[in-house]
PDB file of C-alpha atoms in Angstrom:
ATOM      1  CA  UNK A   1      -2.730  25.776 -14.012  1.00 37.00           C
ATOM      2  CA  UNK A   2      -3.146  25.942  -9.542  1.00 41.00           C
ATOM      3  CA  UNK A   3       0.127  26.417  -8.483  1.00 43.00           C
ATOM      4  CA  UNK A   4       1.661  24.415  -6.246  1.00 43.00           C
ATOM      5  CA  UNK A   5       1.609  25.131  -2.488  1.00 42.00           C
ATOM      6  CA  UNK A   6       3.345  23.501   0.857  1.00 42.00           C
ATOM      7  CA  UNK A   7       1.596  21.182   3.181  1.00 44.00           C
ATOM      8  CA  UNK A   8       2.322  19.302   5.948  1.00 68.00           C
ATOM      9  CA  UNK A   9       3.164  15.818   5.178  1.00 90.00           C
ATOM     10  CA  UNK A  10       0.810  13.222   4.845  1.00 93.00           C
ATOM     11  CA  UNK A  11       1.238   9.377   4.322  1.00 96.00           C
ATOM     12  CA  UNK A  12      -1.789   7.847   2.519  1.00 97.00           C
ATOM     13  CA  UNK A  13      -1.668   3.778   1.972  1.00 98.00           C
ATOM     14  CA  UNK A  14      -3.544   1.431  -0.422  1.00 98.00           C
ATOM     15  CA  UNK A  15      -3.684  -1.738   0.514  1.00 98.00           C
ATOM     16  CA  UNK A  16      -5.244  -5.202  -0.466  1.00 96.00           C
ATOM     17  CA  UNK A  17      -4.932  -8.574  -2.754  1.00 94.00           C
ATOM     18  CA  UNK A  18      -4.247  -8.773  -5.770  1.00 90.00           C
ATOM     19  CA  UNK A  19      -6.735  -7.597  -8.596  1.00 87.00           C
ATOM     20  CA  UNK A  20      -7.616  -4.905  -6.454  1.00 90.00           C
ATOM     21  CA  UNK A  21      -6.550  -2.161  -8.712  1.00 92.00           C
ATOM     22  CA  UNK A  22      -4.144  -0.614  -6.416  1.00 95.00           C
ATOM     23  CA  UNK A  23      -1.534   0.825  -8.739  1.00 93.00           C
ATOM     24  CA  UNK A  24      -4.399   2.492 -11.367  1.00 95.00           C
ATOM     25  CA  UNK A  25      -6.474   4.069  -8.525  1.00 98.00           C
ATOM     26  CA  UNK A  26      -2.911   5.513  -7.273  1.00 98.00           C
ATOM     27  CA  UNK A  27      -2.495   6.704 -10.867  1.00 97.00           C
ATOM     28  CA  UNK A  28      -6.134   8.508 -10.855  1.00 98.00           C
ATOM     29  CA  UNK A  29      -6.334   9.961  -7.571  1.00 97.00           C
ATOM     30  CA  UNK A  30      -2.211  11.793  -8.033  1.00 97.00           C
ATOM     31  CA  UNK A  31      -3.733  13.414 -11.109  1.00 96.00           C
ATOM     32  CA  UNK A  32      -7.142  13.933  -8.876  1.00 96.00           C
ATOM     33  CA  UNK A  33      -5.041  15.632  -6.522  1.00 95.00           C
ATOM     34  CA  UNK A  34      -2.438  17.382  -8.668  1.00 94.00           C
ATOM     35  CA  UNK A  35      -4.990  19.194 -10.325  1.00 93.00           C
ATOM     36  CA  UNK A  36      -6.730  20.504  -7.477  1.00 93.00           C
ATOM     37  CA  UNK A  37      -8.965  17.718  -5.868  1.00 92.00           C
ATOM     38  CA  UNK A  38      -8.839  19.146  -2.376  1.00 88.00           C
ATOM     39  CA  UNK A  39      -9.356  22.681  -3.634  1.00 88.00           C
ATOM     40  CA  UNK A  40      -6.059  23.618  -4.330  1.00 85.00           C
ATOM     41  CA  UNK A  41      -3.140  21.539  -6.322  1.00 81.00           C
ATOM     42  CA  UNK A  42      -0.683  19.672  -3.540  1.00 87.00           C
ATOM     43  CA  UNK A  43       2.664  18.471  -3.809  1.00 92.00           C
ATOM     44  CA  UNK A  44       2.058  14.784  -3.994  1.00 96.00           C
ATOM     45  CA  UNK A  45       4.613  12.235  -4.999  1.00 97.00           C
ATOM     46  CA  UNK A  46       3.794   8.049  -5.411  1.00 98.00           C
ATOM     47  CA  UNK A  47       6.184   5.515  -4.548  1.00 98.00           C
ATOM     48  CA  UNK A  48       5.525   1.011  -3.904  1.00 98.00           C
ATOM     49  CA  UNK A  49       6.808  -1.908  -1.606  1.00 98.00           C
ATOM     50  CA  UNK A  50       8.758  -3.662  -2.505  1.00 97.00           C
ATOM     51  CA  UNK A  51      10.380  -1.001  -5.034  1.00 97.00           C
ATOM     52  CA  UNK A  52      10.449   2.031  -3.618  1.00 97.00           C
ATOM     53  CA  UNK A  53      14.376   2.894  -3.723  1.00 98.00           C
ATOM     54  CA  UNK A  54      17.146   1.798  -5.987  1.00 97.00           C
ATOM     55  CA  UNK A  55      17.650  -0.922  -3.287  1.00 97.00           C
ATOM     56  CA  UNK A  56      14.246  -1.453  -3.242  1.00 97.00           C
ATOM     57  CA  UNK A  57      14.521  -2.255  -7.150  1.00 96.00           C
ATOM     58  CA  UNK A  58      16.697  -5.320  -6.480  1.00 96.00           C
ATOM     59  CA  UNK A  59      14.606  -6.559  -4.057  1.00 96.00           C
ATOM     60  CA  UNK A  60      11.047  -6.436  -5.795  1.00 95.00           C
ATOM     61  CA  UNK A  61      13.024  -8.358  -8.335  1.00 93.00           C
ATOM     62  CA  UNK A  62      14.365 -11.279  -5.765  1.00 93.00           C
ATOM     63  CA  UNK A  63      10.757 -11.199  -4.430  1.00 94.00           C
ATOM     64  CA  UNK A  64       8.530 -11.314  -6.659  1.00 90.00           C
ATOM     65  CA  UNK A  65      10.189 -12.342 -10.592  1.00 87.00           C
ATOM     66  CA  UNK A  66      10.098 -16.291 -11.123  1.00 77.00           C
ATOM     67  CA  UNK A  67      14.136 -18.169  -9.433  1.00 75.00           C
ATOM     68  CA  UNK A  68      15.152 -21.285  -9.933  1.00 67.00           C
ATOM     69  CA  UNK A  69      15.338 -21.849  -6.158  1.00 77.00           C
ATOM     70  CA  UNK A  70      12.899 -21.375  -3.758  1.00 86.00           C
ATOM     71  CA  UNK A  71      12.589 -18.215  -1.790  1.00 91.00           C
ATOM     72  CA  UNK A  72      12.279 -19.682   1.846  1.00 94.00           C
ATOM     73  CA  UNK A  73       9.627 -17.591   4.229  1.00 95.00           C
ATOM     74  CA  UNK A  74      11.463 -16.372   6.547  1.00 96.00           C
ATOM     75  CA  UNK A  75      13.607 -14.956   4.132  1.00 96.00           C
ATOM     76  CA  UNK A  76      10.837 -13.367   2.200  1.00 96.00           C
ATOM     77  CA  UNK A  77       9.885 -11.778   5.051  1.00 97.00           C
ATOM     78  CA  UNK A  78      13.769 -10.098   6.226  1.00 97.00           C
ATOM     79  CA  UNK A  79      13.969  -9.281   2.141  1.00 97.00           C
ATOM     80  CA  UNK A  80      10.805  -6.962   3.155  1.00 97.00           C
ATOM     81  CA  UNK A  81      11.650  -5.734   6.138  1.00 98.00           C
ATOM     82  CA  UNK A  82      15.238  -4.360   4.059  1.00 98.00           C
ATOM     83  CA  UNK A  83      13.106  -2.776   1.390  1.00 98.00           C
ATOM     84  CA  UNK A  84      10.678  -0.900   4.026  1.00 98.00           C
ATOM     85  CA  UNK A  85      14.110   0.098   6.571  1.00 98.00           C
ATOM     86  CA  UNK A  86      15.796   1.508   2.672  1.00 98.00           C
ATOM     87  CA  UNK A  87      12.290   3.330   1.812  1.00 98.00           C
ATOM     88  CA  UNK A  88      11.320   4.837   5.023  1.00 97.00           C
ATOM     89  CA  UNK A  89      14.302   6.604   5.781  1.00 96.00           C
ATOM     90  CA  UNK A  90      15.286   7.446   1.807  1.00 97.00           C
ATOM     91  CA  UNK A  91      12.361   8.268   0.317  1.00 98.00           C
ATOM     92  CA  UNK A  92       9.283   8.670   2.823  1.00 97.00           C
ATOM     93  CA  UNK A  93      10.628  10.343   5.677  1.00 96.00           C
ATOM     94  CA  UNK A  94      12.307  12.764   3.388  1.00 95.00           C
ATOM     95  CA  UNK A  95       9.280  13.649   1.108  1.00 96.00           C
ATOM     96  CA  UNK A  96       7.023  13.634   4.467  1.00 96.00           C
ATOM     97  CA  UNK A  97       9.815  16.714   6.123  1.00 94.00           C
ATOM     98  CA  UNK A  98       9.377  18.850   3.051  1.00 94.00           C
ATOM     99  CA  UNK A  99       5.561  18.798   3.046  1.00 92.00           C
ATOM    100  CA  UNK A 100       4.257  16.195   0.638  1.00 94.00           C
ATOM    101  CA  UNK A 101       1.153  13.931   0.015  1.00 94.00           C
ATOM    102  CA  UNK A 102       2.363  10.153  -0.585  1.00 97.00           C
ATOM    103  CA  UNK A 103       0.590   7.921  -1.973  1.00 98.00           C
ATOM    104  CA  UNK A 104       2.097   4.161  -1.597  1.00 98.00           C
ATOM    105  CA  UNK A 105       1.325   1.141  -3.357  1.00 98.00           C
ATOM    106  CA  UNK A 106       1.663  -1.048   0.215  1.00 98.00           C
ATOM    107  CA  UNK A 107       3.161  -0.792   3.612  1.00 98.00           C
ATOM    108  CA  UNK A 108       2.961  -2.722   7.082  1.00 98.00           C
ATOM    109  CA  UNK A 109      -0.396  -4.187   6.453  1.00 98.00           C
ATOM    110  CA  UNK A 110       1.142  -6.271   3.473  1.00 97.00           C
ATOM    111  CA  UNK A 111       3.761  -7.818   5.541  1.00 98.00           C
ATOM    112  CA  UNK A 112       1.174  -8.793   8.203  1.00 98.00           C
ATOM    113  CA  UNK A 113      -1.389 -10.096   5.669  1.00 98.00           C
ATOM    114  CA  UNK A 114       0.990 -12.014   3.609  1.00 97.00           C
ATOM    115  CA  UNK A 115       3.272 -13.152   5.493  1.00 98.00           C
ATOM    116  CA  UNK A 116       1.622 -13.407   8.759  1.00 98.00           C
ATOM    117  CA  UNK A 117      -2.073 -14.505   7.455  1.00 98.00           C
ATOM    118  CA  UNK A 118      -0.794 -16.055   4.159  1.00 97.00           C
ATOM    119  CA  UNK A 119       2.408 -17.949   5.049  1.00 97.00           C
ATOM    120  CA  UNK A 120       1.370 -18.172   8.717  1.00 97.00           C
ATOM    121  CA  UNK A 121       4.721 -16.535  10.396  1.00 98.00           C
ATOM    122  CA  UNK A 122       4.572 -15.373  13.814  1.00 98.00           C
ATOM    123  CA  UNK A 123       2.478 -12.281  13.956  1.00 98.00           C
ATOM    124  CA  UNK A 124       4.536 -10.793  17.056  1.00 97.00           C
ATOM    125  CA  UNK A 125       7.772 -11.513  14.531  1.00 97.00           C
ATOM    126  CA  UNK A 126       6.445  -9.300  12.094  1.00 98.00           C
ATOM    127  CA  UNK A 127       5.243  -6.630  14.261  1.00 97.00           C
ATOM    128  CA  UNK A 128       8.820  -6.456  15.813  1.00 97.00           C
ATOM    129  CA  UNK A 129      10.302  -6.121  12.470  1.00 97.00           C
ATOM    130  CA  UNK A 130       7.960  -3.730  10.992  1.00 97.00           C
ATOM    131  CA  UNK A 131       8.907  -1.364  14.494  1.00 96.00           C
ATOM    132  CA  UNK A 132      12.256  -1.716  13.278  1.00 97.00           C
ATOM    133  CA  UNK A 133      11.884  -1.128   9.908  1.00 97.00           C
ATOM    134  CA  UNK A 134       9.884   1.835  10.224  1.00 96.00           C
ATOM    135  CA  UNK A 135      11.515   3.793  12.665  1.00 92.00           C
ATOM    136  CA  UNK A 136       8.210   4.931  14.318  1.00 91.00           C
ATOM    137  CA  UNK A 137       6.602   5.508  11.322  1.00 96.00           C
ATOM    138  CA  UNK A 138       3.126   5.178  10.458  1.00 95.00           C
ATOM    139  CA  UNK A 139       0.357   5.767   7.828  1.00 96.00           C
ATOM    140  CA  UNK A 140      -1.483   8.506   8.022  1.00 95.00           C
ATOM    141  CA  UNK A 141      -4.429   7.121   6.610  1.00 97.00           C
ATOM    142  CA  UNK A 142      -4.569   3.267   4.753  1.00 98.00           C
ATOM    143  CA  UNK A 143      -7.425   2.612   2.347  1.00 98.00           C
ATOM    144  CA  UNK A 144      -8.045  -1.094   1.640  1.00 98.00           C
ATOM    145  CA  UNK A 145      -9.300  -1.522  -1.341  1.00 98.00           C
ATOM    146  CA  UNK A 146     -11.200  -4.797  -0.492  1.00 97.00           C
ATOM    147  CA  UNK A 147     -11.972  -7.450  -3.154  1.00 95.00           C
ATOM    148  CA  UNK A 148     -13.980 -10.881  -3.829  1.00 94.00           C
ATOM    149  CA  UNK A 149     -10.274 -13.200  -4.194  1.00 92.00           C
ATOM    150  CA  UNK A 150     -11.521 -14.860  -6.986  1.00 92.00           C
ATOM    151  CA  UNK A 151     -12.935 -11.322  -8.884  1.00 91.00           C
ATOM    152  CA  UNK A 152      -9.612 -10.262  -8.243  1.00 89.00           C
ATOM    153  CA  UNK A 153      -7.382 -13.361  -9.118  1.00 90.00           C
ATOM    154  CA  UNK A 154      -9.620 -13.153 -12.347  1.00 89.00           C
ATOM    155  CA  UNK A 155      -8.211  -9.749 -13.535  1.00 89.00           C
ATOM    156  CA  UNK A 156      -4.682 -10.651 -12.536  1.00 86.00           C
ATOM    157  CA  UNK A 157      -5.384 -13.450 -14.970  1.00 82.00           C
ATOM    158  CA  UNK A 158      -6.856 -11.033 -17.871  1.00 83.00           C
ATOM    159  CA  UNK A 159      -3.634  -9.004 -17.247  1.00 81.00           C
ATOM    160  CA  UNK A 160      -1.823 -11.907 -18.557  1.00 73.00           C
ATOM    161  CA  UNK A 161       1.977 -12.680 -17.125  1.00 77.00           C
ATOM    162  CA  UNK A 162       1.743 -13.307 -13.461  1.00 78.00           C
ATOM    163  CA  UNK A 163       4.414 -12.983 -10.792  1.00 78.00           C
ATOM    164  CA  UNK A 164       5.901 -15.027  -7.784  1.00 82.00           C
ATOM    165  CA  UNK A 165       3.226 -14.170  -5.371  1.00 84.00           C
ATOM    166  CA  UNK A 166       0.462 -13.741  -7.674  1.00 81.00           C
ATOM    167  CA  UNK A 167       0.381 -17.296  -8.718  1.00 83.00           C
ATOM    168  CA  UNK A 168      -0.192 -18.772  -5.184  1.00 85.00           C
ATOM    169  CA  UNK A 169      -3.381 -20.568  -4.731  1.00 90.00           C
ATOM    170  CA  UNK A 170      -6.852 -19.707  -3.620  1.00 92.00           C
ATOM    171  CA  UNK A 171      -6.257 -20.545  -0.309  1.00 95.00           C
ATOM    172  CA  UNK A 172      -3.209 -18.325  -0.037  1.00 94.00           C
ATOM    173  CA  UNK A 173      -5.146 -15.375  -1.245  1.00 95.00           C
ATOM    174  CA  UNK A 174      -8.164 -16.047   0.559  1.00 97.00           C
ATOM    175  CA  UNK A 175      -6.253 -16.060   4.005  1.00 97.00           C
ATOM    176  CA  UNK A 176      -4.188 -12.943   3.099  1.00 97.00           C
ATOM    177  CA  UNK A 177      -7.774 -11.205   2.509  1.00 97.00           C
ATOM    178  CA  UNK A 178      -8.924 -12.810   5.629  1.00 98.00           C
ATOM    179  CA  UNK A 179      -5.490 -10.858   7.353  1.00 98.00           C
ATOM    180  CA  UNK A 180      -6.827  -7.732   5.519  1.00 98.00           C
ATOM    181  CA  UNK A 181     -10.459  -8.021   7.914  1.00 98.00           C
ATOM    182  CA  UNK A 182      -8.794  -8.385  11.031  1.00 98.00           C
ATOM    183  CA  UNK A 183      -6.357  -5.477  10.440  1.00 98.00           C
ATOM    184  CA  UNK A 184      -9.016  -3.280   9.853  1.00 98.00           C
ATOM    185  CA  UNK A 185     -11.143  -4.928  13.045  1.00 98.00           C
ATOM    186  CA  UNK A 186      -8.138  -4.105  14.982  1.00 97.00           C
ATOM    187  CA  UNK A 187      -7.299  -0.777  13.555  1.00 97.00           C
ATOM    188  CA  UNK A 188     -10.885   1.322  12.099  1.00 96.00           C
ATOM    189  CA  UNK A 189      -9.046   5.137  12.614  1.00 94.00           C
ATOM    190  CA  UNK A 190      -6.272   4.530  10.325  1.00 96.00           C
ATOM    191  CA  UNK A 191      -7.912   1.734   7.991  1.00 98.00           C
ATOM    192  CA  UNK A 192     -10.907   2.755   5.518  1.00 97.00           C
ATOM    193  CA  UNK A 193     -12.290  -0.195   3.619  1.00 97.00           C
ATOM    194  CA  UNK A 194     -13.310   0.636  -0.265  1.00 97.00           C
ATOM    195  CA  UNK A 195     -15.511  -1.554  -1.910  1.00 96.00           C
ATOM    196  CA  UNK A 196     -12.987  -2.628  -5.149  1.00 96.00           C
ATOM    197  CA  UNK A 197     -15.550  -4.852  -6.814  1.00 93.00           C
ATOM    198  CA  UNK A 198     -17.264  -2.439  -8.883  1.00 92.00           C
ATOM    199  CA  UNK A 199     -15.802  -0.283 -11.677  1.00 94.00           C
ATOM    200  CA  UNK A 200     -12.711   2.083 -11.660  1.00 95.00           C
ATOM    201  CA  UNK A 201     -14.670   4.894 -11.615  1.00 97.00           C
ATOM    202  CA  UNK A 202     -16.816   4.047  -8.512  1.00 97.00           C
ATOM    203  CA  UNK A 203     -13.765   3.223  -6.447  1.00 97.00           C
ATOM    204  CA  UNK A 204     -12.095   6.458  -6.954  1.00 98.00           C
ATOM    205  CA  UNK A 205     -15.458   8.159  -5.867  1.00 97.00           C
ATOM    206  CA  UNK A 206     -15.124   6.057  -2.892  1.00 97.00           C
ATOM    207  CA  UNK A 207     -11.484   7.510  -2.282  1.00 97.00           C
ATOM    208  CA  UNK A 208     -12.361  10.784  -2.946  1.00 97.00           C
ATOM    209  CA  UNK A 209     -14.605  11.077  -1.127  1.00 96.00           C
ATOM    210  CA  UNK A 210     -12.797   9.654   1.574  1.00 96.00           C
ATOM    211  CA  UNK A 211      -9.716  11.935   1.647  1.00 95.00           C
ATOM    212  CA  UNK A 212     -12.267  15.379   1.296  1.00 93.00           C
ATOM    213  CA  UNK A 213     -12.852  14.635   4.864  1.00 90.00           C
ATOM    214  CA  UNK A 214      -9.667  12.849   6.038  1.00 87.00           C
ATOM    215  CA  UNK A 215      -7.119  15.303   4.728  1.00 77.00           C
ATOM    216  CA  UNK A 216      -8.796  17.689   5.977  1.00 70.00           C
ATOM    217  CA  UNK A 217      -9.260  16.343   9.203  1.00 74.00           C
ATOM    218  CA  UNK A 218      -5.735  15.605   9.330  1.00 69.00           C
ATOM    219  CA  UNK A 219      -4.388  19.115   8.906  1.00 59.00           C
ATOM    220  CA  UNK A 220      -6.548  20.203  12.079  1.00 56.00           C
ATOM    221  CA  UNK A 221      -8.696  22.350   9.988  1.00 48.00           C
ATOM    222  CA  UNK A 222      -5.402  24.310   8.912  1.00 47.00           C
ATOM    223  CA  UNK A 223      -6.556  26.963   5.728  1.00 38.00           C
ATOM    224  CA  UNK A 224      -5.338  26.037   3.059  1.00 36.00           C
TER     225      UNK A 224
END
């Protein structure tokens, strides 16, 4: 079994609509890099928005199960920006200090795509918030695991039991994807589209492929 060894932190995204198989590729590419993907095993933790803390918990719960009131938008969006202020400064900044690879199931770019593309919010709003919320903190590396909408509302569908967000309509989606293209327009050095529409295994070649050279690249060509 490699044995474990220290790194210096890194803070690796996925990103995208739903049906892009976010959570499973998050799944393969831990155990990718647990068991020595890079050429050594890493300390490498996982973690979601909304969800990420015991806080968090609560809050994925308020945002996305099925109430019998409406969630207004605005307060969608402050739920959010609580989650990401509990996560970043109890579980990310933390595991970032002692060395660690994390891999999370959204950040930033989910707010802005959502809420700023799909519920058409003020994008300067957002950005504000996010600065607060994240206490300078940014990804590392984000890689958005882009989609067809309707390929992926069709295996959120397979899946069975959809939640809040899930069951808004095509247009929704298709303008949160649309968010999704201009983020990574506006931001090409720390956003890495994957093409999602073909099977499991060829998007986690994609991503491993993709963090061979961007790991690397971030540690400054540091030995391992």
């Amino acid at each position: 079994m490699n044995q474990l060894i220290p790194m210096n932190g890194q803070f690796i995204v996925f990103e995208g609509i739903e049906g892009g198989g976010k959570s499973s590729q998050i799944e393969t590419t831990q155990q990718w890099l647990l068991e020595g993907g890079l050429g050594k095993a890493v300390e490498v933790v996982k973690t979601r928005e909304p969800g990420g803390t015991e806080l968090g918990q609560k809050l994925r719960s308020l945002l996305l199960d099925h109430h019998q009131f409406d969630l207004d938008n605005n307060s969608e969006l402050l739920l959010y920006a609580a989650d990401r202020a509990q996560h970043v400064n109890q579980f990310l900044k933390p595991h970032l200090e002692q060395g660690r690879i994390i891999l999370c199931d959204r950040f930033i770019d989910s707010t802005t795509a959502y809420q700023g593309y799909g519920r058409g919010l003020d994008l300067n709003l957002i950005r504000q918030l996010n600065q607060i919320a994240c206490c300078g903190l940014e990804s590392d590396l984000t890689l958005w695991l882009d989609v067809a909408v309707e390929t992926g509302l069709s295996r959120v569908q397979q899946r069975g039991k959809r939640d809040r967000v899930e069951q808004a309509d095509l247009a929704f989606h298709q303008r949160v994807r649309e968010g999704y293209m201009a983020l990574a327009q506006q931001f090409p050095q720390r956003i890495v589209p994957i093409d999602a529409n073909g099977t499991a295994e060829q998007v986690q070649q994609q991503i491993q492929e993709i963090l061979l050279a961007r790991i690397k690249e971030m540690r400054n060509g540091n030995p391992y």
